[in-house]
Coordinates of C-alpha atoms in Angstrom, one line a residue:
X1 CA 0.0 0.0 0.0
X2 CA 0.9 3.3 -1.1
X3 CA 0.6 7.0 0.7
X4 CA 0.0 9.1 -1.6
X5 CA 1.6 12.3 -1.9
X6 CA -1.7 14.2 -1.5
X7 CA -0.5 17.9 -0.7
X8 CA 2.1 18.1 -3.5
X9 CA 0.8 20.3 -6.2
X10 CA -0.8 22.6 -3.4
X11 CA 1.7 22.6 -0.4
X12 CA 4.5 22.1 -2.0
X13 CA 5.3 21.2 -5.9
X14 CA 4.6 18.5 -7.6
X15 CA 7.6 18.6 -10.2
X16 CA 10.2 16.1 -8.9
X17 CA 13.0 18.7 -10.5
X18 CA 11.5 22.1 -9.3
X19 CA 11.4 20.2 -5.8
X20 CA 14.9 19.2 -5.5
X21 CA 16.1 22.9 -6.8
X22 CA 14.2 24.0 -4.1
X23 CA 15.5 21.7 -1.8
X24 CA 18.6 22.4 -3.2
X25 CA 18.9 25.7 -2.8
X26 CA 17.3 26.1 0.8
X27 CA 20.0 23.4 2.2
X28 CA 23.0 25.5 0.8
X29 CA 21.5 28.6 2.0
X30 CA 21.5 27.3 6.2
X31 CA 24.6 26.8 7.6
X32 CA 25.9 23.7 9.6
X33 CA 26.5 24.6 12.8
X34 CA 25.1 22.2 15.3
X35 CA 25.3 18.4 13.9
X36 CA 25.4 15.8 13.7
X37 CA 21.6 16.3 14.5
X38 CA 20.5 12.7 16.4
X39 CA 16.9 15.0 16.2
X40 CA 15.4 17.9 14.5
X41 CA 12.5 19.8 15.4
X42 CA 11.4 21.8 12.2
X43 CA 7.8 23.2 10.8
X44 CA 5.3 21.8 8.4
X45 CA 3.4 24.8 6.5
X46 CA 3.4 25.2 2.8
X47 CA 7.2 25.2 1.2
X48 CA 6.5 29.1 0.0
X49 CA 5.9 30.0 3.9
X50 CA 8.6 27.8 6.2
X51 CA 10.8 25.6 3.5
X52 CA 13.3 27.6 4.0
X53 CA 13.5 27.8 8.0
X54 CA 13.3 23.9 7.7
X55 CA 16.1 24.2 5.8
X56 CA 18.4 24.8 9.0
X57 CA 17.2 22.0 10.7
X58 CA 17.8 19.4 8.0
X59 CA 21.3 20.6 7.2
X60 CA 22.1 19.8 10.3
X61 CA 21.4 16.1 9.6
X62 CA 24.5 13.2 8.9
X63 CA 22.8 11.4 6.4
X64 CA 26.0 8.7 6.2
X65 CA 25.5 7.4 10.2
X66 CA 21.3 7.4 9.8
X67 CA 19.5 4.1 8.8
X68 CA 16.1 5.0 9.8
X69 CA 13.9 8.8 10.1
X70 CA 11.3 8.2 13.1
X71 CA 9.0 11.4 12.1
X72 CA 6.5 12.5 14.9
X73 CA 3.6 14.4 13.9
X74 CA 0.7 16.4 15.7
X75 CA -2.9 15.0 14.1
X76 CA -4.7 18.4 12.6
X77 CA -7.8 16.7 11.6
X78 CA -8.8 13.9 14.0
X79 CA -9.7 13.0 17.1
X80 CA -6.7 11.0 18.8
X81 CA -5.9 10.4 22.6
X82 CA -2.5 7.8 21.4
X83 CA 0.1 7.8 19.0
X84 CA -0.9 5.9 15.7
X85 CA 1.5 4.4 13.0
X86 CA 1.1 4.6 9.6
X87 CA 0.0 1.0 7.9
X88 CA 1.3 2.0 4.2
X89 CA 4.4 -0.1 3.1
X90 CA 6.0 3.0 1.0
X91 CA 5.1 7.3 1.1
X92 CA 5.2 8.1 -2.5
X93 CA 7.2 12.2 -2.6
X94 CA 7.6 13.6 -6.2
X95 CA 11.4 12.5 -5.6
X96 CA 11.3 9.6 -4.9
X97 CA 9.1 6.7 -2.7
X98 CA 10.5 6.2 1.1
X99 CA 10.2 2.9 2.1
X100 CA 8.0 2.6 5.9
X101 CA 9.6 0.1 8.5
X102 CA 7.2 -2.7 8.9
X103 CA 9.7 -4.2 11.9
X104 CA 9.9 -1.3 13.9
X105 CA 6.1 -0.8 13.8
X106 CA 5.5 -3.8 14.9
X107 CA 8.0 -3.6 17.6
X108 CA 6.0 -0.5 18.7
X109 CA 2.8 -2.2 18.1
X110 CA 3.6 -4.9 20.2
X111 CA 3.5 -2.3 23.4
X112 CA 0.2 -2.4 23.2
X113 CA 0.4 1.8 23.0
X114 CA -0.3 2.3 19.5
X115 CA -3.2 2.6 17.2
X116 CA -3.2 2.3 13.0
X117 CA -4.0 5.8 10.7
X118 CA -6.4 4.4 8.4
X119 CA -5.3 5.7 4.3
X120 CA -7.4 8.4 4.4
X121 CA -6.2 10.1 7.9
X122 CA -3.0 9.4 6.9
X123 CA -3.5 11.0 3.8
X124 CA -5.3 13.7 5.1
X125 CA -2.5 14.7 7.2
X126 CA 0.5 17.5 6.6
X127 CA 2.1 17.4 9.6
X128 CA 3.9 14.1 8.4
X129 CA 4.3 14.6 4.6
X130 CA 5.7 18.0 5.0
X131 CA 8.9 16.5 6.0
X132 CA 8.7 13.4 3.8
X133 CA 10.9 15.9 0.7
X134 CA 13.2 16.8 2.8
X135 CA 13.9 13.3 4.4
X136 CA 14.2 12.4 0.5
X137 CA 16.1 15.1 -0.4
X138 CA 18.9 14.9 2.4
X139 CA 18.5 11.2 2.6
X140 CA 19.3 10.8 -1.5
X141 CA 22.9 9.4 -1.9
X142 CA 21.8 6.7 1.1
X143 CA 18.1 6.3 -0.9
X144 CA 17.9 2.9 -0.8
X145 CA 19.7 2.2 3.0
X146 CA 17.0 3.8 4.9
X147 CA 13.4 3.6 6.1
X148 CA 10.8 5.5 7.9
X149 CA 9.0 5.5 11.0
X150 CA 5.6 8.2 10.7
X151 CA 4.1 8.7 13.6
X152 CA 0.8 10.6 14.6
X153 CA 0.7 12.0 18.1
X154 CA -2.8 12.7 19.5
X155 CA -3.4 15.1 21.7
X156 CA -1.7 13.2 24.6
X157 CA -1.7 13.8 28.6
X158 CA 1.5 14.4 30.3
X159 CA 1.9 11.1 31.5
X160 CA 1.3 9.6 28.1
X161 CA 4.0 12.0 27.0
X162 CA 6.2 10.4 29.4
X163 CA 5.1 6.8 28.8
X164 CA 5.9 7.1 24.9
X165 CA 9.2 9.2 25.5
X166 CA 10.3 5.9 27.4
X167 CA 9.5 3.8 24.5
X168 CA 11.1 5.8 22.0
X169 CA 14.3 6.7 24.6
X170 CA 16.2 3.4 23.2
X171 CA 15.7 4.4 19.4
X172 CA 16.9 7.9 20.4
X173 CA 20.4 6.4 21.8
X174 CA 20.3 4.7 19.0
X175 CA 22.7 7.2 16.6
X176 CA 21.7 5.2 13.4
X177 CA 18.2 6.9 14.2
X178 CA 17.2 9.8 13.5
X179 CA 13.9 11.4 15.0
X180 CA 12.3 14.8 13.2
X181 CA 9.8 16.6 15.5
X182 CA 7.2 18.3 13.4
X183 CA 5.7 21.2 14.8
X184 CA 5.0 25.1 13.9
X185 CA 4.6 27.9 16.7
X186 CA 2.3 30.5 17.6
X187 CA -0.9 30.7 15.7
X188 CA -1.7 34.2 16.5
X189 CA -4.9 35.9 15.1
X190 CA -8.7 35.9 15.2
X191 CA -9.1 32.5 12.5
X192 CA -6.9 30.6 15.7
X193 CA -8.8 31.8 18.5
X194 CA -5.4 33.4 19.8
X195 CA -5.3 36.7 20.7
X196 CA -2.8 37.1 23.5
X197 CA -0.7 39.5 23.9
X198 CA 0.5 41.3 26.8
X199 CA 0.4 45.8 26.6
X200 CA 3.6 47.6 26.4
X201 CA 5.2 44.8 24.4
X202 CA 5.8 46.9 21.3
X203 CA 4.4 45.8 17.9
X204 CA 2.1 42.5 18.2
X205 CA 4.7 40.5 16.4
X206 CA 7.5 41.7 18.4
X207 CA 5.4 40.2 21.4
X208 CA 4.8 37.0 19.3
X209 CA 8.2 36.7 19.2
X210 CA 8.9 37.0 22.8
X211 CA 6.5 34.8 23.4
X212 CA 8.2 32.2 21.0
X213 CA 11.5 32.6 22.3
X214 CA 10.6 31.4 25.6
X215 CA 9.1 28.4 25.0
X216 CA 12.0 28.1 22.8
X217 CA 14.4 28.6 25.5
X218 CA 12.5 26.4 28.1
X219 CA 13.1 23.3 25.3
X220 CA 16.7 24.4 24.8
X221 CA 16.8 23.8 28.8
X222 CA 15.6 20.1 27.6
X223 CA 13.3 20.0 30.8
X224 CA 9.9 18.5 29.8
X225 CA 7.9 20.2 33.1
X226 CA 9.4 23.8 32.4
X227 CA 7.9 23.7 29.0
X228 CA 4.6 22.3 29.9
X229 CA 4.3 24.8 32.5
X230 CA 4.8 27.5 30.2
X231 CA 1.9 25.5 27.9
X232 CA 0.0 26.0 30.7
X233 CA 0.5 29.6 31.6
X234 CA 0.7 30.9 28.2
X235 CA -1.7 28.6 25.8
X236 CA 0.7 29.5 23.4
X237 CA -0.9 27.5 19.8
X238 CA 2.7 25.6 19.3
X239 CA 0.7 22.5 17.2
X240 CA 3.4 19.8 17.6
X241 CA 3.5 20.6 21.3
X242 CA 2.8 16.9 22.0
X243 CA 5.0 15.5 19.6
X244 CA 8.0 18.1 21.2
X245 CA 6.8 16.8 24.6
X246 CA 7.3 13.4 23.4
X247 CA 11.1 13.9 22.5
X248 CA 11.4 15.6 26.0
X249 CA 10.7 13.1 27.9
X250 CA 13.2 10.6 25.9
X251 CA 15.9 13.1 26.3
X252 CA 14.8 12.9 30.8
X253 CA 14.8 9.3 30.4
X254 CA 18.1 9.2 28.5
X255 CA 19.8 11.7 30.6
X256 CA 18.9 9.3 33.8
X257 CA 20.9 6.5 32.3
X258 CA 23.9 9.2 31.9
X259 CA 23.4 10.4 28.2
X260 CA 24.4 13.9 27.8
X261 CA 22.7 15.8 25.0
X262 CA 22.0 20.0 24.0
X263 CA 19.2 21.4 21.7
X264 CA 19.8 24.2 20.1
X265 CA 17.4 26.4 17.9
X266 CA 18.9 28.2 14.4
X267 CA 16.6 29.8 12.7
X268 CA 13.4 31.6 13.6
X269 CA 10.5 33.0 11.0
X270 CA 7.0 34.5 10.8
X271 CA 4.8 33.6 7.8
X272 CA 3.5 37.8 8.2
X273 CA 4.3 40.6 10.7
X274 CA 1.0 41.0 12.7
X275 CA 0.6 44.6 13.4
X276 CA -3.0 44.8 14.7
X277 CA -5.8 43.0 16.1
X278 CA -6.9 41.6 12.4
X279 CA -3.9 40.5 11.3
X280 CA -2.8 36.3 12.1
X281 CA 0.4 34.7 11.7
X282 CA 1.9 31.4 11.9
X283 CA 5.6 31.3 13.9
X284 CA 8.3 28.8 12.1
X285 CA 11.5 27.7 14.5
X286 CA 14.1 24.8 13.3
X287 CA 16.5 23.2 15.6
X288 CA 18.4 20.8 16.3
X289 CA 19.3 18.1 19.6
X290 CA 22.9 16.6 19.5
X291 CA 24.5 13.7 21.7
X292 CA 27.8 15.0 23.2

């Protein structure tokens, strides 16, 4: 069974050669300055709006050491209280298909923890095939070495964020895994219900950005309580919240069994400056965890 790639042509192009110039050009434009990435956290809007803040995130990626992408997603469309796993064999990109690792899902099946996207939720989703090009892309002189792991995270509790971090901790020590975190941040404006901003905090996208940078800071700080409490304090519409908490808790569980690791975010964007009331905008942040 195939996954279709069902938002090329509107997200994202559909011409397998416009895509890799794109690609192309967006990698050679970020720098590499904090690799080799064992996980990225990076956004999933249209290629025109955040392609080229994902770009830092991916560069920072050894595509020699990595064998397998795990790529955590938040679900935008359904209903979902547990991670699901995706039950196509390949995800078809206009670049080429990636092949999905029927081992490892049942490994994570055999928890007991997961549940199975039917085509069409699977299809329906972005979160996950936003990434799928640039897994491709970076991934391409290793095409055929390497397989996929999509996952959809539900709008999980706390303590299922900690239960799935300590089933994914082992694949994260693992350096021949590689795990990309898909999320966006703030959804600021009237069509997202999210308004907040605090008077005296200069333009509304200055305070956007503030706001951004601290959650940002609290996951450089790779302590999974700090940033929920600041989810808690602030609302802030980060969409992959879940999915970030996820990795969190891996790092907590890792860092108990004496792993030392650092996150560190690169590059920072806003798909519009909101200067009033009326306006909305969609925050983009790439980064980038490493294993020291």
């Amino acid at each position: 069974m195939y996954r279709e790639a069902s938002h090329a042509g509107s997200w994202y192009t559909q011409s397998g050669s416009e895509l890799n110039r794109q690609l192309g050009k967006w990698l050679d434009d970020a720098d590499l300055t904090y690799g080799p990435a064992r996980a990225i956290i990076a956004p999933h809007a249209g290629y025109r709006y955040c392609g080229a803040c994902g770009a830092w995130a991916y560069r920072q990626i050894s595509p020699a050491v990595v064998k397998r992408v795990f790529i955590l997603g938040p679900s935008h469309h359904v209903r979902l209280s547990r991670c699901a796993l995706s039950a196509a064999q390949y995800c078809r990109t206009p670049l080429y298909d990636l092949k999905v690792d029927q081992s490892i899902n049942a490994e994570l099946e055999a928890t007991g923890h997961f549940k199975w996207m039917d085509q069409k939720t699977d299809e329906d989703e972005h979160s996950i095939e936003m990434h799928l090009p640039y897994v491709a892309k970076v991934m391409e002189s290793f095409r055929d070495q390497f397989t996929i792991v999509p996952v959809m995270v539900g709008s999980i509790t706390n303590e299922w964020e900690e239960i799935y971090g300590k089933i994914f901790a082992p694949y994260l020590a693992d350096p021949q895994n590689l795990f990309v975190i898909s999320s966006d941040f703030c959804h600021w404006g009237q069509r997202f219900r999210y308004t907040y901003y605090e008077e005296g905090s200069g333009p509304i996208y200055k305070w956007i950005e503030t706001l951004d940078k601290m959650g940002m800071d609290l996951i450089e700080t790779l302590n999974a309580d700090s940033f929920s409490e600041y989810l808690r304090k602030y609302n802030n519409t980060i969409c992959g919240r879940h999915p970030i908490g996820v990795l969190m808790q891996s790092v907590e569980e890792l860092k108990r069994r004496g792993h030392r690791m650092s996150f560190k975010f690169l590059k920072y964007d806003q798909s519009n400056q909101c200067c009033d009331k009326k306006d909305s905008s969609v925050s983009y942040a790439s980064g980038s965890l490493i294993f020291e």
